[in-house]
């Protein structure tokens, strides 16, 4: 059985140790997620983009509670409502992610950390994604 990422190249996964993959511009210092093909800073004219691992911790910038069960991307055995949110990893770098945080613990500014999320299981193994959890909660 294998562990497969939901999307190739979005993150690196070594067991429970996970890192989002992005781009870093050597000219202006901007970071991007997911990986970008070019720097979007109009004042940057000589930047080269390099693949990088992004910070694993940040703060909750905004969130929403999802009660609607979407059509399944994979055969999900059990579904329950969940939170999604925008996490600020560093000034100017925000990512959208599922949140593994209880509804009554959600608040803007909450320190969070990146973790592996088993999204589904099939005959070949697991399909993994990424999730943010309250810092120090695992």
PDB file of C-alpha atoms in Angstrom:
ATOM      1  CA  UNK A   1       0.000   0.000   0.000  1.00  0.00           C
ATOM      2  CA  UNK A   2       1.207   3.487  -0.822  1.00  0.00           C
ATOM      3  CA  UNK A   3       0.599   7.030   0.295  1.00  0.00           C
ATOM      4  CA  UNK A   4      -0.157   9.317  -2.655  1.00  0.00           C
ATOM      5  CA  UNK A   5      -0.507  13.107  -2.636  1.00  0.00           C
ATOM      6  CA  UNK A   6      -3.846  14.523  -3.745  1.00  0.00           C
ATOM      7  CA  UNK A   7      -1.875  16.692  -6.224  1.00  0.00           C
ATOM      8  CA  UNK A   8       1.718  15.933  -7.235  1.00  0.00           C
ATOM      9  CA  UNK A   9       4.221  18.705  -6.484  1.00  0.00           C
ATOM     10  CA  UNK A  10       2.030  20.630  -4.030  1.00  0.00           C
ATOM     11  CA  UNK A  11       3.913  19.421  -0.961  1.00  0.00           C
ATOM     12  CA  UNK A  12       6.596  17.007   0.168  1.00  0.00           C
ATOM     13  CA  UNK A  13       5.573  14.349   2.620  1.00  0.00           C
ATOM     14  CA  UNK A  14       7.877  12.206   4.723  1.00  0.00           C
ATOM     15  CA  UNK A  15       5.525  10.415   7.075  1.00  0.00           C
ATOM     16  CA  UNK A  16       3.943  13.051   9.277  1.00  0.00           C
ATOM     17  CA  UNK A  17       6.609  15.634   8.360  1.00  0.00           C
ATOM     18  CA  UNK A  18       5.137  17.721   5.546  1.00  0.00           C
ATOM     19  CA  UNK A  19       6.126  20.951   3.785  1.00  0.00           C
ATOM     20  CA  UNK A  20       4.289  23.013   1.190  1.00  0.00           C
ATOM     21  CA  UNK A  21       6.287  23.679  -1.980  1.00  0.00           C
ATOM     22  CA  UNK A  22       6.349  27.171  -3.372  1.00  0.00           C
ATOM     23  CA  UNK A  23       8.562  29.576  -5.263  1.00  0.00           C
ATOM     24  CA  UNK A  24      10.979  32.213  -3.984  1.00  0.00           C
ATOM     25  CA  UNK A  25      12.012  35.161  -6.149  1.00  0.00           C
ATOM     26  CA  UNK A  26      15.729  35.872  -5.790  1.00  0.00           C
ATOM     27  CA  UNK A  27      15.250  39.428  -7.070  1.00  0.00           C
ATOM     28  CA  UNK A  28      12.621  40.862  -4.722  1.00  0.00           C
ATOM     29  CA  UNK A  29      12.262  38.128  -2.089  1.00  0.00           C
ATOM     30  CA  UNK A  30       8.584  37.395  -2.775  1.00  0.00           C
ATOM     31  CA  UNK A  31       7.277  33.907  -2.036  1.00  0.00           C
ATOM     32  CA  UNK A  32       4.426  32.161  -3.855  1.00  0.00           C
ATOM     33  CA  UNK A  33       2.147  29.190  -3.288  1.00  0.00           C
ATOM     34  CA  UNK A  34       1.667  27.077  -5.239  1.00  0.00           C
ATOM     35  CA  UNK A  35       4.814  27.260  -7.331  1.00  0.00           C
ATOM     36  CA  UNK A  36       4.759  30.161  -9.773  1.00  0.00           C
ATOM     37  CA  UNK A  37       6.204  30.483 -13.272  1.00  0.00           C
ATOM     38  CA  UNK A  38       7.181  34.137 -12.862  1.00  0.00           C
ATOM     39  CA  UNK A  39       7.379  36.910 -10.298  1.00  0.00           C
ATOM     40  CA  UNK A  40       4.219  39.023 -10.183  1.00  0.00           C
ATOM     41  CA  UNK A  41       5.867  42.069  -8.575  1.00  0.00           C
ATOM     42  CA  UNK A  42       5.828  44.758 -11.309  1.00  0.00           C
ATOM     43  CA  UNK A  43       8.932  46.405  -9.794  1.00  0.00           C
ATOM     44  CA  UNK A  44      10.956  43.177  -9.975  1.00  0.00           C
ATOM     45  CA  UNK A  45      12.770  42.876 -13.284  1.00  0.00           C
ATOM     46  CA  UNK A  46      15.645  40.515 -12.594  1.00  0.00           C
ATOM     47  CA  UNK A  47      14.264  37.895 -10.225  1.00  0.00           C
ATOM     48  CA  UNK A  48      14.710  34.207 -10.780  1.00  0.00           C
ATOM     49  CA  UNK A  49      12.218  31.851  -9.166  1.00  0.00           C
ATOM     50  CA  UNK A  50      13.502  28.916  -7.157  1.00  0.00           C
ATOM     51  CA  UNK A  51      11.497  26.072  -5.671  1.00  0.00           C
ATOM     52  CA  UNK A  52      11.392  26.268  -1.890  1.00  0.00           C
ATOM     53  CA  UNK A  53       9.753  24.757   1.161  1.00  0.00           C
ATOM     54  CA  UNK A  54       7.451  27.262   2.828  1.00  0.00           C
ATOM     55  CA  UNK A  55       7.117  27.942   6.573  1.00  0.00           C
ATOM     56  CA  UNK A  56       5.221  25.241   8.465  1.00  0.00           C
ATOM     57  CA  UNK A  57       3.638  27.631  10.967  1.00  0.00           C
ATOM     58  CA  UNK A  58       1.509  30.733  10.647  1.00  0.00           C
ATOM     59  CA  UNK A  59      -1.619  32.415  11.940  1.00  0.00           C
ATOM     60  CA  UNK A  60      -5.251  32.064  10.968  1.00  0.00           C
ATOM     61  CA  UNK A  61      -6.170  35.064   8.801  1.00  0.00           C
ATOM     62  CA  UNK A  62      -9.806  34.140   8.034  1.00  0.00           C
ATOM     63  CA  UNK A  63     -12.041  31.072   8.108  1.00  0.00           C
ATOM     64  CA  UNK A  64     -15.418  29.619   7.182  1.00  0.00           C
ATOM     65  CA  UNK A  65     -17.339  26.627   8.506  1.00  0.00           C
ATOM     66  CA  UNK A  66     -18.455  24.183   5.788  1.00  0.00           C
ATOM     67  CA  UNK A  67     -21.764  22.383   6.371  1.00  0.00           C
ATOM     68  CA  UNK A  68     -22.397  21.505   2.713  1.00  0.00           C
ATOM     69  CA  UNK A  69     -21.223  18.065   1.622  1.00  0.00           C
ATOM     70  CA  UNK A  70     -19.649  18.554  -1.803  1.00  0.00           C
ATOM     71  CA  UNK A  71     -19.627  15.864  -4.482  1.00  0.00           C
ATOM     72  CA  UNK A  72     -16.782  13.515  -3.550  1.00  0.00           C
ATOM     73  CA  UNK A  73     -13.453  13.881  -5.296  1.00  0.00           C
ATOM     74  CA  UNK A  74     -12.604  10.431  -3.966  1.00  0.00           C
ATOM     75  CA  UNK A  75     -14.678   7.782  -2.232  1.00  0.00           C
ATOM     76  CA  UNK A  76     -14.841   9.372   1.216  1.00  0.00           C
ATOM     77  CA  UNK A  77     -16.124   6.907   3.804  1.00  0.00           C
ATOM     78  CA  UNK A  78     -17.248   9.373   6.431  1.00  0.00           C
ATOM     79  CA  UNK A  79     -17.964  13.078   6.037  1.00  0.00           C
ATOM     80  CA  UNK A  80     -18.597  15.690   8.669  1.00  0.00           C
ATOM     81  CA  UNK A  81     -18.632  19.504   8.593  1.00  0.00           C
ATOM     82  CA  UNK A  82     -15.219  21.156   8.688  1.00  0.00           C
ATOM     83  CA  UNK A  83     -13.479  24.515   8.569  1.00  0.00           C
ATOM     84  CA  UNK A  84     -11.458  26.003   5.752  1.00  0.00           C
ATOM     85  CA  UNK A  85      -9.327  29.048   6.222  1.00  0.00           C
ATOM     86  CA  UNK A  86      -6.686  31.376   4.947  1.00  0.00           C
ATOM     87  CA  UNK A  87      -3.419  31.001   6.830  1.00  0.00           C
ATOM     88  CA  UNK A  88      -0.794  33.726   6.773  1.00  0.00           C
ATOM     89  CA  UNK A  89       2.584  31.980   6.733  1.00  0.00           C
ATOM     90  CA  UNK A  90       4.510  35.251   6.591  1.00  0.00           C
ATOM     91  CA  UNK A  91       3.609  38.823   5.627  1.00  0.00           C
ATOM     92  CA  UNK A  92       2.223  38.726   2.088  1.00  0.00           C
ATOM     93  CA  UNK A  93       2.042  34.928   1.825  1.00  0.00           C
ATOM     94  CA  UNK A  94      -1.361  33.408   2.518  1.00  0.00           C
ATOM     95  CA  UNK A  95      -2.596  29.919   1.671  1.00  0.00           C
ATOM     96  CA  UNK A  96      -6.063  28.393   1.646  1.00  0.00           C
ATOM     97  CA  UNK A  97      -6.375  25.112   3.518  1.00  0.00           C
ATOM     98  CA  UNK A  98      -8.650  22.774   5.389  1.00  0.00           C
ATOM     99  CA  UNK A  99      -8.457  23.337   9.134  1.00  0.00           C
ATOM    100  CA  UNK A 100      -8.427  20.510  11.672  1.00  0.00           C
ATOM    101  CA  UNK A 101      -9.646  22.761  14.490  1.00  0.00           C
ATOM    102  CA  UNK A 102     -12.820  22.498  16.545  1.00  0.00           C
ATOM    103  CA  UNK A 103     -15.439  25.072  15.613  1.00  0.00           C
ATOM    104  CA  UNK A 104     -15.490  26.756  19.026  1.00  0.00           C
ATOM    105  CA  UNK A 105     -11.670  27.115  18.999  1.00  0.00           C
ATOM    106  CA  UNK A 106     -11.498  28.987  15.674  1.00  0.00           C
ATOM    107  CA  UNK A 107     -10.404  32.611  15.943  1.00  0.00           C
ATOM    108  CA  UNK A 108      -8.529  35.110  13.808  1.00  0.00           C
ATOM    109  CA  UNK A 109      -4.844  35.201  14.733  1.00  0.00           C
ATOM    110  CA  UNK A 110      -4.809  31.631  16.107  1.00  0.00           C
ATOM    111  CA  UNK A 111      -1.279  30.151  15.780  1.00  0.00           C
ATOM    112  CA  UNK A 112      -1.428  27.124  13.468  1.00  0.00           C
ATOM    113  CA  UNK A 113       0.967  24.528  12.090  1.00  0.00           C
ATOM    114  CA  UNK A 114       0.990  22.403   8.967  1.00  0.00           C
ATOM    115  CA  UNK A 115       0.142  18.721   9.112  1.00  0.00           C
ATOM    116  CA  UNK A 116      -0.611  15.745   6.898  1.00  0.00           C
ATOM    117  CA  UNK A 117      -4.254  14.960   6.209  1.00  0.00           C
ATOM    118  CA  UNK A 118      -5.442  11.529   5.086  1.00  0.00           C
ATOM    119  CA  UNK A 119      -8.219  12.534   2.703  1.00  0.00           C
ATOM    120  CA  UNK A 120      -9.266   9.085   1.532  1.00  0.00           C
ATOM    121  CA  UNK A 121      -8.299   5.433   1.440  1.00  0.00           C
ATOM    122  CA  UNK A 122      -8.643   3.056  -1.465  1.00  0.00           C
ATOM    123  CA  UNK A 123      -7.332  -0.369  -2.463  1.00  0.00           C
ATOM    124  CA  UNK A 124      -3.938   1.136  -3.359  1.00  0.00           C
ATOM    125  CA  UNK A 125      -3.409   2.954  -0.039  1.00  0.00           C
ATOM    126  CA  UNK A 126      -4.036   6.480   1.180  1.00  0.00           C
ATOM    127  CA  UNK A 127      -4.514   9.800  -0.564  1.00  0.00           C
ATOM    128  CA  UNK A 128      -2.968  12.614   1.453  1.00  0.00           C
ATOM    129  CA  UNK A 129      -3.329  16.351   1.497  1.00  0.00           C
ATOM    130  CA  UNK A 130      -2.320  19.079   3.895  1.00  0.00           C
ATOM    131  CA  UNK A 131      -4.175  20.608   6.810  1.00  0.00           C
ATOM    132  CA  UNK A 132      -3.489  23.244   9.438  1.00  0.00           C
ATOM    133  CA  UNK A 133      -3.996  22.455  13.122  1.00  0.00           C
ATOM    134  CA  UNK A 134      -3.789  24.576  16.231  1.00  0.00           C
ATOM    135  CA  UNK A 135      -0.101  24.908  17.068  1.00  0.00           C
ATOM    136  CA  UNK A 136       0.993  22.238  19.536  1.00  0.00           C
ATOM    137  CA  UNK A 137      -2.320  20.354  19.309  1.00  0.00           C
ATOM    138  CA  UNK A 138      -1.100  17.010  17.993  1.00  0.00           C
TER     139      UNK A 138
END
